[in-house]
Short mmCIF file of C-alpha atoms and ligand atoms in Angstrom, two decimals:
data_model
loop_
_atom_site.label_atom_id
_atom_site.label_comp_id
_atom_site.label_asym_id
_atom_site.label_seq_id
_atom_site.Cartn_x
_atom_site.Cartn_y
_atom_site.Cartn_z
CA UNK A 261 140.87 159.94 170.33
CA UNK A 262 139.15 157.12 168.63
CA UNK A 263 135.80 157.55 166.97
CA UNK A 264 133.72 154.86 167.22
CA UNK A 265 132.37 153.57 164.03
CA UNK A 266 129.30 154.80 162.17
CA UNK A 267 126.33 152.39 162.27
CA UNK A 268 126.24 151.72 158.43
CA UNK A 269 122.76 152.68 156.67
CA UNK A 270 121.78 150.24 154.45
CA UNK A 271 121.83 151.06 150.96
CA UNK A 272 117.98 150.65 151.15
CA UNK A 273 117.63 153.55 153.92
CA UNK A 274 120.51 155.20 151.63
CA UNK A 275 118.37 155.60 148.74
CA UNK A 276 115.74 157.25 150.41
CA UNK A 277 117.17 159.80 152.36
CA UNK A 278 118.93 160.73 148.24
CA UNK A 279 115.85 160.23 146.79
CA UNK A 280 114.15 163.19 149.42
CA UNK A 281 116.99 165.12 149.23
CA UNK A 282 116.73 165.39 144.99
CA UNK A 283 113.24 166.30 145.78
CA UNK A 284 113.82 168.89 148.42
CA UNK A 285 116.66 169.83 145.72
CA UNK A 286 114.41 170.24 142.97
CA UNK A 287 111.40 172.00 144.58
CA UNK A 288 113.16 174.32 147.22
CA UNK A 289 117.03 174.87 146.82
CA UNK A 290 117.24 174.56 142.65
CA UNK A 291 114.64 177.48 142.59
CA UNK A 292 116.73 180.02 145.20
CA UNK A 293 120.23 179.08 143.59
CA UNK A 294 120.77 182.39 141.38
CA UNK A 295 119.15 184.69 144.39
CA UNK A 296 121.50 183.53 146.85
CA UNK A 297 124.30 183.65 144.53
CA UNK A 298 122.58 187.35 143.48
CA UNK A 299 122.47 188.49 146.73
CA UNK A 300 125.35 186.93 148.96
CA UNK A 301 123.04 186.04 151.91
CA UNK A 302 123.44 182.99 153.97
CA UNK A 303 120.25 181.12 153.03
CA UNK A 304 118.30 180.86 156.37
CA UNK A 305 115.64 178.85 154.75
CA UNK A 306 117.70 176.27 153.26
CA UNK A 307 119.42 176.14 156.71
CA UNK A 308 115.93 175.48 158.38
CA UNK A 309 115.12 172.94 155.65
CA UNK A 310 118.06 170.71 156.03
CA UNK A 311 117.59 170.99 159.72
CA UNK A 312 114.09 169.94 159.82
CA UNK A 313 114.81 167.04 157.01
CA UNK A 314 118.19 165.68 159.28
CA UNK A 315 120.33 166.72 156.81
CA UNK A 316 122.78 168.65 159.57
CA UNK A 317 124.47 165.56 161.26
CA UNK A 318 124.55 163.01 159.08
CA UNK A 319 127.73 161.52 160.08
CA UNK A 320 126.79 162.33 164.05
CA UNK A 321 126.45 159.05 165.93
CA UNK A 322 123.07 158.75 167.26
CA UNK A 323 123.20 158.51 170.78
CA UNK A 324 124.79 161.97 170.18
CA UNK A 325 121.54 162.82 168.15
CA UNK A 326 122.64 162.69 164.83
CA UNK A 327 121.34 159.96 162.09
CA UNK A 328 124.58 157.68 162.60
CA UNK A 329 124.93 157.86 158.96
CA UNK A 330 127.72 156.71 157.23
CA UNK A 331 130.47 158.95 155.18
CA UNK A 332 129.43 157.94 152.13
CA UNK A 333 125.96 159.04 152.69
CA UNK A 334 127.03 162.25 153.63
CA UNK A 335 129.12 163.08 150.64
CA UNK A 336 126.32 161.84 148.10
CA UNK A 337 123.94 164.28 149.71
CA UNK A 338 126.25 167.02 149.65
CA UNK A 339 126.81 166.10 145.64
CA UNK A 340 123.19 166.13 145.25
CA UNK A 341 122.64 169.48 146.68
CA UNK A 342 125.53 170.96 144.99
CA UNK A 343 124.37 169.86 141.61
CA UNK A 344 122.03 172.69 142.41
CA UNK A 345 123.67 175.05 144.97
CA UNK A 346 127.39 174.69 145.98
CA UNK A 347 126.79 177.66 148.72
CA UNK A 348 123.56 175.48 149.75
CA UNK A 349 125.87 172.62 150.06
CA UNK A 350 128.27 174.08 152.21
CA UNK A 351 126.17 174.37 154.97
CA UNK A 352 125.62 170.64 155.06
CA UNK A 353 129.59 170.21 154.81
CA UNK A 354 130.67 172.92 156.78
CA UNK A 355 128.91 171.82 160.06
CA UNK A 356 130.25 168.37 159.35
CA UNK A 357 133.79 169.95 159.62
CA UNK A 358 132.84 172.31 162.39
CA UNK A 359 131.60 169.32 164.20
CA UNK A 360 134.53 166.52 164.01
CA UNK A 361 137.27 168.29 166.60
CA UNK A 362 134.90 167.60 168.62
CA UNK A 363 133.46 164.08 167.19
CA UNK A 364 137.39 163.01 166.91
CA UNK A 365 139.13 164.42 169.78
CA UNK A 366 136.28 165.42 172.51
CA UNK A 367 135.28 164.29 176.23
CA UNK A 368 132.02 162.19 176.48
CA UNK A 369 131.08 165.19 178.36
CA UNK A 370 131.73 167.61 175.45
CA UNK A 371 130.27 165.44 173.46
CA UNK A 372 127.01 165.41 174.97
CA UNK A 373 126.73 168.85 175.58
CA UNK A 374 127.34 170.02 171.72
CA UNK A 375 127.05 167.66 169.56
CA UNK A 376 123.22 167.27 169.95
CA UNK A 377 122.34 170.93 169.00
CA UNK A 378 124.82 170.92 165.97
CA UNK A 379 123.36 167.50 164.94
CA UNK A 380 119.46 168.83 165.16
CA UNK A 381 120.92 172.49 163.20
CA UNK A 382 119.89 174.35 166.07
CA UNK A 383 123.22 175.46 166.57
CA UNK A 384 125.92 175.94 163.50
CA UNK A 385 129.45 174.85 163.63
CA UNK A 386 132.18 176.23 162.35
CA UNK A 387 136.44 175.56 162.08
CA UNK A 388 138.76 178.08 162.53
CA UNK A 389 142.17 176.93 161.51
CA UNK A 390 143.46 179.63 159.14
CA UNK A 391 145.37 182.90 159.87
CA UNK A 392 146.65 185.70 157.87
CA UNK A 393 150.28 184.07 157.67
CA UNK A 394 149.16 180.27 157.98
CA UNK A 395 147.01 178.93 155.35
CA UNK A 396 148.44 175.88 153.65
CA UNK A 397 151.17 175.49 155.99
CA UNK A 398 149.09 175.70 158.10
CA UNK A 399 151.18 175.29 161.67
CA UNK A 400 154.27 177.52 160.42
CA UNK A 401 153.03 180.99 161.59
CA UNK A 402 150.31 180.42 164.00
CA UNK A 403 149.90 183.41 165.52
CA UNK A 404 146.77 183.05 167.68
CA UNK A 405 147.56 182.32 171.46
CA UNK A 406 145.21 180.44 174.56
CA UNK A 407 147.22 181.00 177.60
CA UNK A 408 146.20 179.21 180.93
CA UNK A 409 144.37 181.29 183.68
CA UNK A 410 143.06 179.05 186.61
CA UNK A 411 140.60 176.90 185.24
CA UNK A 412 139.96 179.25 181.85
CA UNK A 413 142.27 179.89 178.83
CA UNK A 414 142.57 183.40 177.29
CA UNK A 415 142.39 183.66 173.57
CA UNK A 416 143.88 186.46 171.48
CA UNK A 417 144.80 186.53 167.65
CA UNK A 418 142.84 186.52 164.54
CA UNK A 419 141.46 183.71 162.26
CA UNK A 420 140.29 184.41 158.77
CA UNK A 421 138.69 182.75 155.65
CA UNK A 422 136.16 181.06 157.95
CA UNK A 423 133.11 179.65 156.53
CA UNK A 424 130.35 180.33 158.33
CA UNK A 425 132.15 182.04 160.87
CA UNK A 426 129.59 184.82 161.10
CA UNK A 427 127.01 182.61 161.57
CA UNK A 428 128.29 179.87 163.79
CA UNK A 429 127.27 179.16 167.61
CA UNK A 430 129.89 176.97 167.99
CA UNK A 431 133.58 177.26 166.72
CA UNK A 432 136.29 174.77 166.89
CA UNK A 433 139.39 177.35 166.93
CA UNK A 434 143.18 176.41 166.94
CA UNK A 435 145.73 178.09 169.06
CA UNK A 436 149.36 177.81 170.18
CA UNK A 437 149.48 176.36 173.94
CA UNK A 438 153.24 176.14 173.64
CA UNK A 439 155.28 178.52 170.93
CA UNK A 440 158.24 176.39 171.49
CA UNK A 441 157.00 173.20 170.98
CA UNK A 442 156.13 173.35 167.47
CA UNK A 443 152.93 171.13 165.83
CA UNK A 444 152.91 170.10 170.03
CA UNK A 445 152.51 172.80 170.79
CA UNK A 446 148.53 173.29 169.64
CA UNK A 447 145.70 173.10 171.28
CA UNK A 448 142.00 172.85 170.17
CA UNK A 449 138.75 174.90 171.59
CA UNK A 450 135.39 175.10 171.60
CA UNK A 451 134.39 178.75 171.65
CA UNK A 452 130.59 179.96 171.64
CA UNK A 453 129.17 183.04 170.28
CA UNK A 454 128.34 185.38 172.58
CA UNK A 455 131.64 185.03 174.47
CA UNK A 456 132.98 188.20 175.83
CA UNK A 457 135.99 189.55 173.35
CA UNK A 458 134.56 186.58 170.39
CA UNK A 459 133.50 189.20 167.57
CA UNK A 460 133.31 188.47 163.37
CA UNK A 461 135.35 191.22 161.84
CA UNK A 462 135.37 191.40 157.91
CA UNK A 463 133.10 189.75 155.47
CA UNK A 464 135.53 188.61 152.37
CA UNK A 465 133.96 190.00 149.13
CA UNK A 466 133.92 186.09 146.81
CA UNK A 467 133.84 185.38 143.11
CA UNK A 468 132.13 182.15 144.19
CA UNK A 469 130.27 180.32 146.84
CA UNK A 470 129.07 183.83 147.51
CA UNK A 471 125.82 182.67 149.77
CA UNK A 472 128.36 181.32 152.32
CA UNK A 473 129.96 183.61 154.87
CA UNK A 474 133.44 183.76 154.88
CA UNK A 475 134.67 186.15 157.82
CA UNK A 476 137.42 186.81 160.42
CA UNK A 477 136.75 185.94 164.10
CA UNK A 478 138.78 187.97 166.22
CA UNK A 479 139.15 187.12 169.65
CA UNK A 480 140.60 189.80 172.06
CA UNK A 481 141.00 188.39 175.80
CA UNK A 482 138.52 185.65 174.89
CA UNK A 483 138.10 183.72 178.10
CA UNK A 484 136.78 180.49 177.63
CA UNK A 485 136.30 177.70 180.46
CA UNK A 486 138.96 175.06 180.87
CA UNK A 487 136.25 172.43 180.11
CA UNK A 488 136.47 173.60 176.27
CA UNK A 489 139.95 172.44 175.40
CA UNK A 490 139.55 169.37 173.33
CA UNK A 491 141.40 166.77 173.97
CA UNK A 492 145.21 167.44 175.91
CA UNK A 493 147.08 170.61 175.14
CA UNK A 494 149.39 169.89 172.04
CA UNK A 495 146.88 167.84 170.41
CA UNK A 496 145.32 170.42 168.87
CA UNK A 497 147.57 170.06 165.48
CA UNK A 498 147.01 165.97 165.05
CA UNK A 499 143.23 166.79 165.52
CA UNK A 500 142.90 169.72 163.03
CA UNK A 501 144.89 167.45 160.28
CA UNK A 502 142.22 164.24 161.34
CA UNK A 503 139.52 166.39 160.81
CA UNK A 504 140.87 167.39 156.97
CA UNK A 505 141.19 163.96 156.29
CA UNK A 506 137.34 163.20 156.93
CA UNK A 507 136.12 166.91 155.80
CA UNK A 508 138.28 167.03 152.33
CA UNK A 509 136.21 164.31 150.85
CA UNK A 510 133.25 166.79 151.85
CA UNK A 511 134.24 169.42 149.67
CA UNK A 512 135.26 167.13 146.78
CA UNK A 513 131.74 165.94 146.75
CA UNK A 514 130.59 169.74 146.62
CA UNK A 515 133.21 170.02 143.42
CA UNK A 516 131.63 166.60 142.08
CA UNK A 517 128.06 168.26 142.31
CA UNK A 518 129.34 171.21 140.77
CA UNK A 519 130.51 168.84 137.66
CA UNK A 520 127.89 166.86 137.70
CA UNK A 521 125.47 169.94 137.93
CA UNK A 522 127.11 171.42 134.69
CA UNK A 523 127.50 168.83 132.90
CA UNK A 524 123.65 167.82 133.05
CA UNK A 525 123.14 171.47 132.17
CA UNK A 526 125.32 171.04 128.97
CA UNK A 527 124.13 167.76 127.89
CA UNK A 528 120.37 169.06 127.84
CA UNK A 529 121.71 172.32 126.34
CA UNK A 530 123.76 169.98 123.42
CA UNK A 531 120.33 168.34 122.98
CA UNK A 532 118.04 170.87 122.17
CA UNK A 533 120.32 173.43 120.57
CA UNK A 534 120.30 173.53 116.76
CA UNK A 535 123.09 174.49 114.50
CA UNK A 536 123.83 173.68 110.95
CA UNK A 537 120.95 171.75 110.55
CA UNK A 538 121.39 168.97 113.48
CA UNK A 539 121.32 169.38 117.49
CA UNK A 540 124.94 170.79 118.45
CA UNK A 541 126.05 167.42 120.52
CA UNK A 542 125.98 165.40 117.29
CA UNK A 543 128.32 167.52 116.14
CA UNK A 544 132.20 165.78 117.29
CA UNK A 545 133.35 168.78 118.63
CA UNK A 546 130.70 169.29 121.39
CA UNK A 547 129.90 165.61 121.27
CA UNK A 548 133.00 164.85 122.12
CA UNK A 549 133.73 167.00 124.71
CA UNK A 550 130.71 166.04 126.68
CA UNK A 551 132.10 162.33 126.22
CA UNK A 552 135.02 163.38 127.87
CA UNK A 553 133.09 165.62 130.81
CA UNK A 554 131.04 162.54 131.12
CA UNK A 555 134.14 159.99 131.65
CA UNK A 556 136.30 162.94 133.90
CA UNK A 557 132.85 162.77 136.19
CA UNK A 558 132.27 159.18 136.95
CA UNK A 559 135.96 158.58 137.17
CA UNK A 560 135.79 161.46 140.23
CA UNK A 561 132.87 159.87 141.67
CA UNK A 562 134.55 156.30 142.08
CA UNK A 563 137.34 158.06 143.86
CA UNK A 564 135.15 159.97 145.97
CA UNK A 565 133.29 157.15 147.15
CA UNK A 566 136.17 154.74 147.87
CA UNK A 567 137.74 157.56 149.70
CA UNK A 568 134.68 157.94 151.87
CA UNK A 569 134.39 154.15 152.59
CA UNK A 570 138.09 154.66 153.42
CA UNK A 571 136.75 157.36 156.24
CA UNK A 572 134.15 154.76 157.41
CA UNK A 573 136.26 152.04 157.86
CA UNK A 574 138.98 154.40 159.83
CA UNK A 575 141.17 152.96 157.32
CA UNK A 576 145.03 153.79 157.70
CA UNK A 577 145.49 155.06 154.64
CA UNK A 578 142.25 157.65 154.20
CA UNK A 579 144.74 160.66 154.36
CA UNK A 580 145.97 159.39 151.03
CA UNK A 581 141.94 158.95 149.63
CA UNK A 582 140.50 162.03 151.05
CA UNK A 583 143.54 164.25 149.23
CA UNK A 584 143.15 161.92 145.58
CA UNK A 585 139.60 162.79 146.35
CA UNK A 586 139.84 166.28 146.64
CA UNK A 587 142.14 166.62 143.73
CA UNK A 588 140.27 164.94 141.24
CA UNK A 589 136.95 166.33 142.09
CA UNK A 590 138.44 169.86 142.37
CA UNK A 591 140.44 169.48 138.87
CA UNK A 592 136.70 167.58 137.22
CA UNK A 593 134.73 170.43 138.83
CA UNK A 594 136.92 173.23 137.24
CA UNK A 595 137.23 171.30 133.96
CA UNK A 596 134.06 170.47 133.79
CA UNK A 597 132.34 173.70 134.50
CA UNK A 598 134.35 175.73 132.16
CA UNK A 599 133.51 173.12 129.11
CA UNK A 600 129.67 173.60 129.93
CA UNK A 601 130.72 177.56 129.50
CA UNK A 602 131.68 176.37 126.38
CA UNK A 603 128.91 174.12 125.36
CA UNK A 604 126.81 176.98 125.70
CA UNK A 605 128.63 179.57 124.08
CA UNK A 606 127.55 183.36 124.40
CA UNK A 607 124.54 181.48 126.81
CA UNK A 608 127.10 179.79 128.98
CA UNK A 609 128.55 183.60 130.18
CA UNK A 610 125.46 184.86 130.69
CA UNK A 611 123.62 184.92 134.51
CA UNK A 612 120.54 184.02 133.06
CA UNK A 613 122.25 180.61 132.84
CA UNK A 614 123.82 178.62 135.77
CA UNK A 615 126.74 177.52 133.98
CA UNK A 616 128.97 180.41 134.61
CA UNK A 617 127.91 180.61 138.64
CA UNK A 618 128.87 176.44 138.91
CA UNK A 619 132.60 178.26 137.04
CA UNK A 620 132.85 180.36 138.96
CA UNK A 621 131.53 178.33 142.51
CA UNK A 622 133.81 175.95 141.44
CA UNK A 623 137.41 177.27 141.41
CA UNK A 624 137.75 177.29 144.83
CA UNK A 625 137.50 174.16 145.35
CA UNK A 626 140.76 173.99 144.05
CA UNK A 627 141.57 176.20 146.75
CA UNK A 628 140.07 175.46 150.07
CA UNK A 629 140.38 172.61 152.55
CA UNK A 630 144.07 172.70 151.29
CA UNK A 631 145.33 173.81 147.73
CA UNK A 632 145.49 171.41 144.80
CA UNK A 633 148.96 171.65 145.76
CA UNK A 634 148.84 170.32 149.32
CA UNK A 635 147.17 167.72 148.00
CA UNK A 636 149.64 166.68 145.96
CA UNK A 637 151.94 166.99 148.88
CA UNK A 638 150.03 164.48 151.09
CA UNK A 639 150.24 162.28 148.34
CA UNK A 640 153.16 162.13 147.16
CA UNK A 641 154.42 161.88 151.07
CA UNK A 642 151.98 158.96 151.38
CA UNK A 643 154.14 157.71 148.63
CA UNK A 644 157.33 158.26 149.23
CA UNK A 645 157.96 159.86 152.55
CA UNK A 646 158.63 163.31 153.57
CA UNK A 647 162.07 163.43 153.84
CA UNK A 648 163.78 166.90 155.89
N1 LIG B 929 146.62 162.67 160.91
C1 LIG B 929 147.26 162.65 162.12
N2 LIG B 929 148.41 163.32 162.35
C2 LIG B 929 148.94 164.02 161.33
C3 LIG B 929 148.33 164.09 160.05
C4 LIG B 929 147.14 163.36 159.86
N3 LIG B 929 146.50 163.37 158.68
N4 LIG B 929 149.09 164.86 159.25
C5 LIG B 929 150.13 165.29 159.99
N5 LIG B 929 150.02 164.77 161.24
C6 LIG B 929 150.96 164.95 162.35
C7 LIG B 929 152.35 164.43 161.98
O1 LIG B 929 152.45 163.04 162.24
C8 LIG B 929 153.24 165.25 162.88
O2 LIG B 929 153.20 164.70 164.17
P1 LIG B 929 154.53 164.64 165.13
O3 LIG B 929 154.73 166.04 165.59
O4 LIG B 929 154.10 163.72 166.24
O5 LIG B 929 155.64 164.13 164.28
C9 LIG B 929 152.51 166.59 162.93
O6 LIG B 929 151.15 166.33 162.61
C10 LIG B 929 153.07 167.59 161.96
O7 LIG B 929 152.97 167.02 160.67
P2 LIG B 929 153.90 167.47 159.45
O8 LIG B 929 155.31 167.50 159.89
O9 LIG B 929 153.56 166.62 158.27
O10 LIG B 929 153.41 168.97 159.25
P3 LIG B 929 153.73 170.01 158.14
O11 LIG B 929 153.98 171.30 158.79
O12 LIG B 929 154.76 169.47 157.19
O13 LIG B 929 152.31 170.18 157.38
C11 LIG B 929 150.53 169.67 155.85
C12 LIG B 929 151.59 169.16 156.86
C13 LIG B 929 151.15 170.53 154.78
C14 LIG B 929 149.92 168.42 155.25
C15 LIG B 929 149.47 170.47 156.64
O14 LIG B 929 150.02 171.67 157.17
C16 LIG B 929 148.26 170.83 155.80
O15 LIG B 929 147.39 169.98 155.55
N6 LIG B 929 148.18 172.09 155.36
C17 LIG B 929 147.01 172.61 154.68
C18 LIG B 929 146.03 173.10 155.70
C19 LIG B 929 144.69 173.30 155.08
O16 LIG B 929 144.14 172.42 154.45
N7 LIG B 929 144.16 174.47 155.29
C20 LIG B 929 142.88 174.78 154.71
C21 LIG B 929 142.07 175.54 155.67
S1 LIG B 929 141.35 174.59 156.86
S2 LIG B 929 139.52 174.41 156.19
#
């Protein structure tokens, strides 16, 4: 199940592919941010555009037709477009995730046959993990079932809070092989839309991230070939909790771009706003406050980054990083979002200003991926064990 290393960009080729994604930022996702908040579409467009400008597999090794990007490349362009657009960014991050049970645990064969579409964005991935009465612990009640038929598996049982779901061609879905045999007892599957008894049920209704899909899959006597297990039955659970380790520090760069999107906001706000006589950021109280948004930010960003050299080196600690990661950015991006509220006063809670979207986009990433609270859990297990 080892994935071979990413051949390392050099910070040269780095810079560029930032510097035309803050362009493609600025000219065609910055502009469309409030509409597809506005009207809770999946952004087709910005889809296309990321596709056409390799954007959809950074991380993708090439001769699997991705750019063989490194981690840290990857979560510095999802920051950059979620200074702008967390939704936007999600589709970057989400095919990432969609993408590694197969990058992590998958045949050569597998490989070959899906990573090159996901890689190119013809094809969208998705990761379906989460069921009604299994979110954070995430193995206790897994309720969805692939039973062996010949050379198929049937699948029955219901996922939900799936990004992308109702979008996705390909889904990496989790399912118990073995009831009895606890976190062995899970196996991993590619399933592709279209398959007979694979439909999206409900569309979940957000407060945030509202241009990104989140749906149910259902999957009623889902027969899927054989050939779309990945990796042995019972490795399913080890290769969903891999895959959070390299896809948390994903989302904590979305938080970071959150932050960092507000807290440019306030700081040109601070600047040109006038009261009693001076610009409001020269007075301590604001001033002061965007010191401290300004410290909370870069502190998150340092984290970030080491955690995603941690995912590039395959270090042996990166569940550790990716959860500090998470937490940090998550905490900043809430913190930091609700100050620029603030800054802005009456403006800030208006829709007319982005401030109160990157709010509101931002609290769940205190949520997804794992709570705050899991986080805290991996930690403090990294730290000191997990006892009975
Ligand atoms: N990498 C590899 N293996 C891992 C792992 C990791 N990061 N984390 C756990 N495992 C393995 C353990 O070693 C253990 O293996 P054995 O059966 O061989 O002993 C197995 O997985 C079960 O681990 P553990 O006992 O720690 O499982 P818990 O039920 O205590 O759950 C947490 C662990 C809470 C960390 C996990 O359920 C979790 O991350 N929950 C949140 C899920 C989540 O983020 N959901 C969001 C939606 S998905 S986008």
């Amino acid at each position: 199940m080892a994935v071979a290393p990413p051949q390392a960009h050099d910070a040269e080729e780095e810079a560029m592919i930032l510097q035309m994604v803050r362009e493609l930022v600025a000219e065609k996702v910055a502009p469309r941010a409030a509409e597809i908040d506005e009207t809770a579409e999946f952004p087709t467009d910005i889809k296309e555009l990321f596709a056409q400008n390799d954007l959809m597999g950074i991380p993708i090794p090439t001769e699997y037709g991705g750019l063989g990007g490194t981690f840290l490349t990857y979560v510095k362009v999802v920051e950059e477009i979620a200074k702008a657009c967390a939704s936007s960014s999600l589709i970057v991050a989400v095919q990432e995730l969609g993408m590694l049970p197969i990058l992590i645990g998958g045949s050569e064969e597998q490989k070959k046959r899906f990573l090159p579409d996901i890689a190119s964005g013809k094809k969208i991935a998705a990761y379906a993990l989460t069921e009604a009465s299994s979110g954070s612990d995430a193995l206790g009640s897994m309720h969805t079932r692939a039973t062996k038929r010949g050379d198929t598996y049937v699948l029955d049982g219901q996922k939900i809070w799936i990004t992308n779901g109702s979008v996705a061609d390909i889904v990496c879905v989790f399912a118990t092989t073995d009831p009895s045999a606890g976190s062995r007892g899970v196996s991993a599957f590619v399933v592709e839309k279209g398959t007979k008894g694979f439909t999206v049920g409900k569309k979940e209704k957000k407060m945030g991230i509202r241009g990104s899909p989140t749906v149910e899959l259902v999957f009623d006597g889902c027969e899927i070939p054989a050939a779309n297990r990945i990796g042995e039955e019972g490795e399913g659970f080890k290769i969903a909790m891999k895959v959070l380790d390299k896809s948390r520090p994903g989302i904590a760069a979305q938080a970071l771009g959150i932050a960092a999107g507000a807290l440019d906001y306030a700081i040109a706000y601070a600047k040109e706003r006038v009261a009693f006589g001076k610009p409001i950021g020269q007075h301590q109280g604001v001033g002061f406050m965007l010191a401290d948004m300004k410290t909370d930010v870069e502190a998150a960003r340092m984290l970030l980054y080491e955690a995603a050299r941690k995912c590039d080196q395959g270090a042996a600690d990166v569940s550790l990083w990716a959860s500090m990661a998470k937490l940090k950015c998550g905490d900043v991006a809430m913190s930091v979002s609700t100050d620029a509220v603030q800054v802005l006063g009456g403006f800030g809670y208006s829709s007319e200003y982005p401030v109160e979207r990157m709010m509101r986009d931002a609290k769940i990433t205190q949520i997804y991926e794992g709570t705050q609270q899991i986080q805290r859990l991996v930690i403090s297990r990294a730290l000191v064990g997990k006892g009975k």
